[in-house]
Short mmCIF file of C-alpha atoms in Angstrom, two decimals:
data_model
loop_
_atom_site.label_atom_id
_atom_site.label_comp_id
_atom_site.label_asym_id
_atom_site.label_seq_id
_atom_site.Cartn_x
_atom_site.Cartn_y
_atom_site.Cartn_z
CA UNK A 352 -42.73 212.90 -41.24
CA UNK A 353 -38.91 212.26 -40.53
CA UNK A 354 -39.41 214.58 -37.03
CA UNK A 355 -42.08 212.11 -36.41
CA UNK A 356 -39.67 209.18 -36.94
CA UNK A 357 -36.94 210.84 -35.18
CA UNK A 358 -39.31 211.21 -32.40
CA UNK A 359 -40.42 207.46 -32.35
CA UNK A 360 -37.07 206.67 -32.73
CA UNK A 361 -35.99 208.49 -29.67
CA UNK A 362 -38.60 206.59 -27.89
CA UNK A 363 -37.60 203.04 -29.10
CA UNK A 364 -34.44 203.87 -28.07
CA UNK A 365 -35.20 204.32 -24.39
CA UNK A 366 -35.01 202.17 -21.67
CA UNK A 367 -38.70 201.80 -21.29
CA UNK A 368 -39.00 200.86 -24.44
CA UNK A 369 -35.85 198.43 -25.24
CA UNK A 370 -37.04 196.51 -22.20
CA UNK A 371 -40.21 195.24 -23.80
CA UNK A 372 -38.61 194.36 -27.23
CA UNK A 373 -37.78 190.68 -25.91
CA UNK A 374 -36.05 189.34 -29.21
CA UNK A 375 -32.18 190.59 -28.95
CA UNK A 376 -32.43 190.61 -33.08
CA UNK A 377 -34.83 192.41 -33.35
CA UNK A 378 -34.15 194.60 -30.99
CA UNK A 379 -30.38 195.57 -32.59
CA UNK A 380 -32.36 195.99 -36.07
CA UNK A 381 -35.43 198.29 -34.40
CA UNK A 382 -32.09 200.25 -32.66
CA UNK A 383 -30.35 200.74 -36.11
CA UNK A 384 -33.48 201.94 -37.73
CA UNK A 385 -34.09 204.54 -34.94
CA UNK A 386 -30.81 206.00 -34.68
CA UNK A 387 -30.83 206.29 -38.70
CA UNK A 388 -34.20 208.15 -38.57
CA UNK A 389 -32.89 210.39 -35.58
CA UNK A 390 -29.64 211.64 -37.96
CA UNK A 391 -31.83 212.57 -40.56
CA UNK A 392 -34.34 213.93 -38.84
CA UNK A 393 -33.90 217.98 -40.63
CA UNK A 394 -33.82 216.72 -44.24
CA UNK A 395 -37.49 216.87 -45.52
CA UNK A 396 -38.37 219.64 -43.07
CA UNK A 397 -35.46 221.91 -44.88
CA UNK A 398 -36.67 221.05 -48.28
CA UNK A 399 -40.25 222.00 -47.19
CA UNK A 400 -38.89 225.27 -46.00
CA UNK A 401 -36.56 225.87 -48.94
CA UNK A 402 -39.95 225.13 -51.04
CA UNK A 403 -41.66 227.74 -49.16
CA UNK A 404 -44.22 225.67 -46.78
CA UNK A 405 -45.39 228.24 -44.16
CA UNK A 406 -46.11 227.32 -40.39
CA UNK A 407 -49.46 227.24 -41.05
CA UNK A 408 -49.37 224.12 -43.77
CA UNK A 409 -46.73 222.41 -42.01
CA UNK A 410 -48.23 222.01 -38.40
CA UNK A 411 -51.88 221.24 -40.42
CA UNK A 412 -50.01 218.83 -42.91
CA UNK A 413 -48.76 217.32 -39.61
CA UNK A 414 -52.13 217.00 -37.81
CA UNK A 415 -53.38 215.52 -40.88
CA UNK A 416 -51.15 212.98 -41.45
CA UNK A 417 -50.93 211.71 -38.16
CA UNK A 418 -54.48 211.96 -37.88
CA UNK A 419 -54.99 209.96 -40.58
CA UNK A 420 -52.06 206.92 -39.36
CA UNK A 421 -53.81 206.67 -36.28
CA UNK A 422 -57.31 206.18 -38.19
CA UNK A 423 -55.84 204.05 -40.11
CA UNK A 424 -54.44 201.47 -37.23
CA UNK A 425 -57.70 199.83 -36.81
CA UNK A 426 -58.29 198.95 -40.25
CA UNK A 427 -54.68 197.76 -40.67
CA UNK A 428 -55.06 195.64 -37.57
CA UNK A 429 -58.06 194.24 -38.74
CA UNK A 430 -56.99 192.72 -42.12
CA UNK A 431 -53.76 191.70 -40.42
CA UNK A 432 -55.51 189.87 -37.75
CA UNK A 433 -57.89 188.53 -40.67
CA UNK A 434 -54.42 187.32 -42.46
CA UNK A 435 -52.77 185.38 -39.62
CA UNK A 436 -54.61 182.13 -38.63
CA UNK A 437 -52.90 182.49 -35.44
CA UNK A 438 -54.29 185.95 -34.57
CA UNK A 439 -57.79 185.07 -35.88
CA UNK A 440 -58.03 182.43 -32.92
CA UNK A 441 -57.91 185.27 -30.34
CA UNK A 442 -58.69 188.57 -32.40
CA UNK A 443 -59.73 190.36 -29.11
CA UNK A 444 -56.50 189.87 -26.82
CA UNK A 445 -54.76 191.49 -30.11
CA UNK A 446 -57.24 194.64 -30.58
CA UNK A 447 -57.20 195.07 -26.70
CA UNK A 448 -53.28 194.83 -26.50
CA UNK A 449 -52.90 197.48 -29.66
CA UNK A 450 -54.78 199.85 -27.86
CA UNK A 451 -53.03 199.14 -24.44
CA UNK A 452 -50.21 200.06 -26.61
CA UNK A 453 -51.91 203.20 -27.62
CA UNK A 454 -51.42 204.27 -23.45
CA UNK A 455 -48.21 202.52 -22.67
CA UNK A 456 -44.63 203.85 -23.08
CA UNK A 457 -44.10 203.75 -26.87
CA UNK A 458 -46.68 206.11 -27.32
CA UNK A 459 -46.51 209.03 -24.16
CA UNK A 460 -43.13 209.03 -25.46
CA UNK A 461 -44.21 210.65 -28.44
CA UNK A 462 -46.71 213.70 -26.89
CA UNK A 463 -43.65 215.21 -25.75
CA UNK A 464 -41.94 215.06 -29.19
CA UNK A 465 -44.75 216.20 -31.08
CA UNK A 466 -46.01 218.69 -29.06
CA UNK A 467 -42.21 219.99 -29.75
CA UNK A 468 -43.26 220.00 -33.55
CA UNK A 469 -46.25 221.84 -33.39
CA UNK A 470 -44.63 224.88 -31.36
CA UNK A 471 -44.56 227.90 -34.37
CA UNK A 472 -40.86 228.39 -35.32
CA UNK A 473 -39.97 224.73 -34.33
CA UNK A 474 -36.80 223.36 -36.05
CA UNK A 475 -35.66 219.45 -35.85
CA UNK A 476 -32.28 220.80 -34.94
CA UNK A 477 -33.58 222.17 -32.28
CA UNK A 478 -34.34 218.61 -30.58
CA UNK A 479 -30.34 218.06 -29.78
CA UNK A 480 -30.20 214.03 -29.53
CA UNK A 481 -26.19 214.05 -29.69
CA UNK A 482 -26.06 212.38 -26.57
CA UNK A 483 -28.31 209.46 -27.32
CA UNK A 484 -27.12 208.55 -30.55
CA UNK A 485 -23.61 208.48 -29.58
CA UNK A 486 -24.36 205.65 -27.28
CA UNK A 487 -26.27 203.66 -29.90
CA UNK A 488 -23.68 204.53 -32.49
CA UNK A 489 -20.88 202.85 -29.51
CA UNK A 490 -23.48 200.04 -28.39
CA UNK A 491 -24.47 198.93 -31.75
CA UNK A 492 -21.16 199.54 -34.06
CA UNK A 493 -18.36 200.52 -31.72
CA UNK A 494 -15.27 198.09 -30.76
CA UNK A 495 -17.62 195.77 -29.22
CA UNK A 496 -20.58 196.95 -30.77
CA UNK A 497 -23.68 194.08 -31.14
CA UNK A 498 -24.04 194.89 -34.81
CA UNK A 499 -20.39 195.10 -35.85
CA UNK A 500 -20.31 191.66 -36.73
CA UNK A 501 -23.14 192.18 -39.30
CA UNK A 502 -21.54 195.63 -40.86
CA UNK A 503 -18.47 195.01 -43.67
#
């Protein structure tokens, strides 16, 4: 699962992406969380190795687990739109823009990422995102940084 976040973390962080989070806050905090996701991205997948998962149960564990998060989004929707008087008054405009979601950038920006995953002898490492975190680690805690202020 951490490859997964590292890979959805890689995606928030692009500029596709950062454009449609409109709330600057939020936006820092979503930034922080994907950069921390992206630096540990090996940890579980060496422990499953060092435990002795093959190829075969890790790229099926994958496929089932993601499998079962996307089955799972309609559901979740659901009682969350059942849970928020304001959603309930337009329950359709929400399901419609989830799925709209489902084709827009957050989401082809994962294919790539997992499709990395599945390939037999894959290894997290192997995804080098130096680069990118670098600049989040300058734009969100360097001299200047937008989070330094919030950071002891």
């Amino acid at each position: 699962f951490e490859f997964g976040a590292s890979v959805l973390g890689d995606t928030v962080l692009s500029d596709e992406v950062q454009a449609m989070i409109t709330d600057e806050e939020i936006r820092y905090l979503l930034s922080w969380h994907a950069m921390e996701e992206m630096e540990h991205k090996a940890v579980s997948f060496d422990v499953l190795q060092a435990a002795g998962c093959g190829e075969f149960m890790r790229i099926t564990g994958f496929l089932v687990a993601y499998g079962a998060l996307y089955g799972l989004g309609f559901p979740v929707l659901c009682a969350m739109v059942i849970s928020d008087p304001v959603a309930r008054r337009q329950p359709v405009r929400l399901i419609r823009e989830f799925y709209g979601m489902l084709s827009g950038p957050l989401y082809k920006g994962l294919i790539p990422g997992f499709l990395k995953y599945l390939r037999p002898g894959f290894h997290p490492d192997d995804d080098d995102q130096t680069a990118v975190l670098e600049h989040w680690r300058t734009e969100l805690f360097g001299a200047n940084g937008r989070l330094v202020d919030y950071v002891q």
